[in-house]
Amino acid sequence: MFKKILFATSATEASDHAARVAFNMAQAYDASICIFHVLGVPTRGFSQIVMDVKTKEKVEIDDEYIAWVKEEIKVYYSKQLEKAKSYNINYDIKVAVGFPHREILREARNYSPDLIVLGGSTGDDEDSVYKKSMVGSTLQRVAKAAPCPLLVVNRPAASFWGGISQIVFGTDFSKASDAAFKFSVNLAKDLDCELHIFHALDISNMHMGRLLTQDEIESQIRESLRRIRGRYIGELKEIKDYSFDVWEGLPYVEIVKYAREKHADLIVMAHHTQKTSNEDARLGSNIEQVIVRAGCPVISINK
Amino acid sequence: MPEGKLCNRKPIETEEELKTLLSDTGGKKYYEEMKSLDVDSGLLWKTIGNTLKSRTKTWLEICAHCGMCADSCFLYLANDCDPKQVPAYKIQSTLGEIVKRKGQVDNEFMHMVMETAWAKCTCCNRCGMYCPHGIDMGVMFSYLRGLCYQQGFVPWELKIGAGMHRVYRAQMDVTDEDFVETFKWMVEENEEDYPGLEVPIDKEGADILYTVNAREVKHYPEDLAEAAILFHLAGENWTVTSTGWEQTSLAMFAGDWAACKMQVESVYEAMERLKPKRMIGTECGHAHRATVVEGPYWAGRSNGKPPVESIHYVEWLAEALREGKLKIDPAKRIKKKVTLQDSCNYVRNHGLKDITREIMSYIVDPGYFIELSPNREHNYCCGGGGGFNGIGLFRPQRNKGLITKRDQIIESGAELVIAPCHNCWDAIRDLEEEYKIGIKWSFLKPIIISMVEIPEHLKPEE
Amino acid sequence: MYEFLTGPMFWLSLGTCFIGITVRFVLYFKGLNWQLERVAYKAYPAQGLKGALNSILNWLIPFGTCGWRKQPFMTLIFFGFHIGAVLVPLFLLAHNIFLKEKIGISLITLHPVIADILSWSVIVCAFLLVLRRISLPEVRILTTAYDYFILLLSVAPFVTGLIARYEIGNYSFWLTTHIICGEALLIAVPFTKLSHIALFFASRAQLGMDYAIKRGGMKGKGMAW
Ligand code: HEM
Ligand code: HEM
Ligand code: SF4
Ligand code: SF4
Ligand code: SF4
């Protein structure tokens, strides 16, 4: 299922939990792994000076510097790499210069991985200048345009991971969700694990414009359950265990709660192709909220 | 030592030379060699004889030394009115002196000239508007840069930049394949949101030929996507060319006139090959200047015009908004204090001052647009023009130079600065990084995309 | 002496001045090169002419341009100096009487009081120009001995002319000195910075054409100098 993993990392503590998952996955699936680091953002127009995203220093990029950074990364992940070697896992370390989201996407296009694992970024990035110059975080941008599933581990707790036996698939019945569903089914089949299909009925009045009565809520829940049955159940023949539920509430909160209840090892959701251009949508969409809160890795699928 | 291995009078012609020079981190060795680079006085004087004709000669001669140009220069203001920053002084003590000495100047003098030509002037041409005699020192500095370039006294990054144009016909190592591929990639990335989005490559007879800045391809491909999306939404019949797509010219900043000619001819060839009705360039000031304003002269076109009518992005945008090809959702117009950076290159030097304000009137809620003061053709340079942004050696001077624009923005109280020019955009970003005045800045394209109404038939399903 | 100065010397100085200045003016325009200056002068004659005239006329009006308005003090002393410097020698009664005698023509003449006022104003403003040169650092750094020399050369005929007019001291000495100064000035015009008397128009015309033809004059409303 995963033959090639692109692990985009800052090679700092912020990416440690993602690293744990990435290397574990590579081992479990015998995948080759490309450790990808975006060195920095070009400042200064056409000049050769770059701001190192890690150290926040302005450096002049040359081959020597890049070689040095590669070496640093190798040292940083020496334990994992040694282990990987003993499992005969292919790995490659790559360093690029540019805006992180763009370079990750570019590499994804080149390398065509089956999965991108996205590490965390270093602390105070949010107010760094290059960030301000564009809307949305690296995560948002990669999630929106990634050509393959994107796995994100936000909380360290989410990475203590002993394989996948419970998958939660959260749906909102969109087209993108269908793709996410397909992926979840294949994964569940492949790993021989349980699949939990979940929909959260959004009852925040912000969304609906008015408060719903309890009767309305209940009838909508029944309707949603019908939809799940109609849309998904037919394709679950080869899955040995599955369940489905519809809860009401704030979708991202409900999904996280649901995943906790099911002891989920992985959440799969669709990333909506809605525009990221709205400034206030910093962590706007559901999936981003889920990523922030979930106690397990989250896979985002956009097509 | 007459000429160095890296620092010499020969322009860069091959990829290999380019790589060698690039690998000299920060130009350390390059500048070291420059310290012993001889001045070819004979060549210098001969060139002056051939190119310094009555206009420039007269300028140098009749300057009344009245100092009325002093406070027209943003660098003079930013440097606490240092008399050494008076435009007339800067040019008289360099070009004036070389002419006076008939080219007999030494290495040390040329170092001073180089610093003056690139770190004390951005060729913004503002001083020329304030001199009673009509002496345009920006024009003379540009000329002076040509002399410096010929003698090998040119900042490292600009030697590279000019070399890039010679080797790749682009300001960065972006090949034709990279360009086409990146544009296609961007369309793929966005075609779900904008069904039917495409990038027609090398289409003959289109209404619009779109040209770009290589930086967009290299680092900000979103910009390409945004351009494609807006043409798509406006229903334009447009195309890009697979060669001759680079509109900018670092060679112009470097004073490498031969490379300027090569670069602009590559674009004109594309125009002649594809025969579009119009050429539209991206939101870049110096690119427009190079290809539309100065380019025809480098290419020897006696009517001073490119082969097909060529306009700046803001001209197209204003037209599209005016004619309703693009419709703005009034609810989404900008509702915070916003100001506009007038790019010297197409405002002072190409008269596009009202068109940008027309755009503002469509996209900003009434009452939120604030002018900088001064503005329009009297606006100050952002502080990073003429190559200043990119020269590592002169970074401290550049940062100082940003102060004028910083104070202008602070005084206006704007939170957002719209800068439809790559150089200005960069300078304002650096300004925020350096001085943290809490502003945002943007090109026009992303702003328009955030508020444009998508016609029913172009909406994605669902 | 007087004979010589008002005879051959008079013709020589006047001739040098007028011929010299015409030559410089013509050479200026002959030396223009559309490709070097990157202005297609010939392709757009009408726009070029309009731009040239605009660029000249606006700058001839006191406070007529942003440049002048920005520096009101300089504007005052500049025009205070120049109006007299241009009008007095041309339209002074005494000069025209002299001309009438010499060549039989005379121009309109200034009222003597006005001539006096203008002459004084030239001298006062020249003095202020000197003070400005000394006191403002941005002007001081530009100033060379040559600039003072030109100023001196320019005001000398005014100082001596006035002394002669008020008949202070030895009239004929001062008149002779005046004529020497005046002729020195005339001769210097084509060979020094004073050639700006003509080249000002040339240079401004060139920049006007540049803006009108190339730098956006054909887009929008033209240049607000
Ligand atoms: C139509 C005729 C003239 C024009 C358009 C003209 C124009 C100018 C201009 C534009 C300047 C430089 C600006 C400045 O100093 O602020 C200047 C300076 C000067 N002009 Fe003239 N001028 C004319 C005639 C004359 C004449 C007849 C004289 C002498 C008798 C003269 C003497 C000077 C001097 C001495 C300066 C330097 C002033 C200084 O020290 O700042 N000009 N002129
Ligand atoms: C070319 C040779 C010149 C001759 C023969 C000449 C002759 C004269 C004469 C005869 C007077 C009358 C003195 C009196 O009132 O008794 C005079 C006055 C004067 N001239 Fe000249 N002049 C000459 C050149 C100039 C020039 C070039 C200038 C200025 C740039 C000039 C400026 C004046 C002034 C300011 C006065 C006094 C005006 C007044 O009455 O207030 N002259 N000149
Ligand atoms: S304003 Fe013009 S004449 Fe005066 S010092 Fe400056 S360049 Fe020279
Ligand atoms: S062109 Fe601009 S930067 Fe250069 S001297 Fe003139 S005002 Fe200053
Ligand atoms: S960078 Fe912008 S403001 Fe500065 S000189 Fe260029 S166009 Fe003008």
Short mmCIF file of N, CA and C and ligand atoms in Angstrom, two decimals, chain B residues 69-76 85-88 90-91 116-117 120-128 135-139 141 145 344 348 380-381, ligand 4:
data_model
loop_
_atom_site.label_atom_id
_atom_site.label_comp_id
_atom_site.label_asym_id
_atom_site.label_seq_id
_atom_site.Cartn_x
_atom_site.Cartn_y
_atom_site.Cartn_z
N CYS B 69 17.94 69.10 -6.06
CA CYS B 69 17.59 67.69 -6.19
C CYS B 69 17.78 66.94 -4.88
N ALA B 70 18.45 67.57 -3.91
CA ALA B 70 18.84 66.84 -2.70
C ALA B 70 17.70 66.07 -2.08
N ASP B 71 16.66 66.79 -1.64
CA ASP B 71 15.65 66.05 -0.88
C ASP B 71 14.61 65.37 -1.77
N SER B 72 14.90 65.27 -3.06
CA SER B 72 14.03 64.45 -3.88
C SER B 72 14.47 62.99 -3.79
N CYS B 73 15.66 62.76 -3.30
CA CYS B 73 16.20 61.40 -3.29
C CYS B 73 15.89 60.72 -1.97
N PHE B 74 15.22 59.58 -2.05
CA PHE B 74 14.84 58.90 -0.81
C PHE B 74 16.06 58.44 -0.04
N LEU B 75 17.16 58.20 -0.72
CA LEU B 75 18.35 57.75 -0.01
C LEU B 75 18.98 58.90 0.78
N TYR B 76 18.86 60.09 0.24
CA TYR B 76 19.33 61.27 0.97
C TYR B 76 18.51 61.42 2.26
N GLN B 85 24.84 62.06 -0.11
CA GLN B 85 23.75 61.37 -0.81
C GLN B 85 22.98 62.32 -1.74
N VAL B 86 23.46 63.52 -1.91
CA VAL B 86 22.79 64.43 -2.85
C VAL B 86 23.00 63.88 -4.26
N PRO B 87 21.92 63.69 -5.00
CA PRO B 87 22.08 63.08 -6.33
C PRO B 87 23.16 63.75 -7.18
N ALA B 88 23.15 65.07 -7.23
CA ALA B 88 24.13 65.74 -8.07
C ALA B 88 25.55 65.43 -7.61
N LYS B 90 26.52 62.74 -6.06
CA LYS B 90 26.82 61.34 -6.37
C LYS B 90 27.25 61.18 -7.82
N ILE B 91 26.59 61.87 -8.71
CA ILE B 91 26.93 61.66 -10.11
C ILE B 91 28.15 62.49 -10.51
N THR B 116 28.70 53.64 -5.33
CA THR B 116 27.77 54.74 -5.56
C THR B 116 26.68 54.34 -6.55
N ALA B 117 27.10 53.67 -7.61
CA ALA B 117 26.13 53.34 -8.66
C ALA B 117 25.09 52.33 -8.21
N LYS B 120 23.93 53.66 -3.82
CA LYS B 120 23.46 55.00 -3.50
C LYS B 120 22.44 55.49 -4.51
N CYS B 121 22.03 54.62 -5.40
CA CYS B 121 21.01 55.00 -6.37
C CYS B 121 20.28 53.76 -6.83
N THR B 122 18.96 53.85 -6.89
CA THR B 122 18.18 52.72 -7.39
C THR B 122 17.64 53.02 -8.79
N CYS B 123 18.14 54.08 -9.39
CA CYS B 123 17.65 54.48 -10.71
C CYS B 123 16.14 54.67 -10.71
N CYS B 124 15.63 55.29 -9.65
CA CYS B 124 14.20 55.49 -9.55
C CYS B 124 13.76 56.72 -10.33
N ASN B 125 14.72 57.55 -10.73
CA ASN B 125 14.46 58.71 -11.58
C ASN B 125 13.66 59.82 -10.92
N ARG B 126 13.54 59.79 -9.60
CA ARG B 126 12.74 60.83 -8.97
C ARG B 126 13.46 62.17 -9.03
N CYS B 127 14.76 62.16 -8.83
CA CYS B 127 15.50 63.41 -8.79
C CYS B 127 15.34 64.21 -10.08
N GLY B 128 15.22 63.48 -11.19
CA GLY B 128 15.09 64.15 -12.47
C GLY B 128 13.87 65.04 -12.56
N ILE B 135 17.84 67.52 -15.27
CA ILE B 135 18.95 66.58 -15.27
C ILE B 135 18.49 65.32 -14.56
N ASP B 136 18.45 64.22 -15.27
CA ASP B 136 17.94 62.98 -14.70
C ASP B 136 19.11 62.09 -14.27
N MET B 137 19.41 62.14 -12.98
CA MET B 137 20.57 61.41 -12.50
C MET B 137 20.35 59.91 -12.51
N GLY B 138 19.08 59.48 -12.39
CA GLY B 138 18.81 58.05 -12.47
C GLY B 138 19.27 57.51 -13.83
N VAL B 139 19.00 58.27 -14.86
CA VAL B 139 19.42 57.84 -16.20
C VAL B 139 20.94 57.79 -16.29
N PHE B 141 23.03 57.32 -13.81
CA PHE B 141 23.56 56.20 -13.03
C PHE B 141 23.42 54.90 -13.79
N ARG B 145 26.46 52.51 -14.70
CA ARG B 145 26.51 51.07 -14.41
C ARG B 145 27.03 50.31 -15.62
N CYS B 344 8.01 52.91 -9.35
CA CYS B 344 8.63 53.93 -10.21
C CYS B 344 8.67 53.47 -11.66
N ARG B 348 6.12 56.36 -12.45
CA ARG B 348 6.90 57.52 -12.87
C ARG B 348 7.42 57.33 -14.29
N TYR B 380 8.13 57.94 -3.61
CA TYR B 380 9.51 57.50 -3.37
C TYR B 380 9.67 56.05 -3.77
N CYS B 381 10.88 55.71 -4.14
CA CYS B 381 11.23 54.31 -4.37
C CYS B 381 11.01 53.54 -3.08
S1 SF4 D 4 17.48 58.19 -9.31
FE1 SF4 D 4 16.43 57.99 -7.36
S2 SF4 D 4 17.88 56.97 -6.07
FE2 SF4 D 4 19.02 57.68 -7.81
S3 SF4 D 4 19.82 59.64 -7.14
FE3 SF4 D 4 17.91 60.03 -8.18
S4 SF4 D 4 16.37 60.08 -6.58
FE4 SF4 D 4 18.19 59.13 -5.72
#
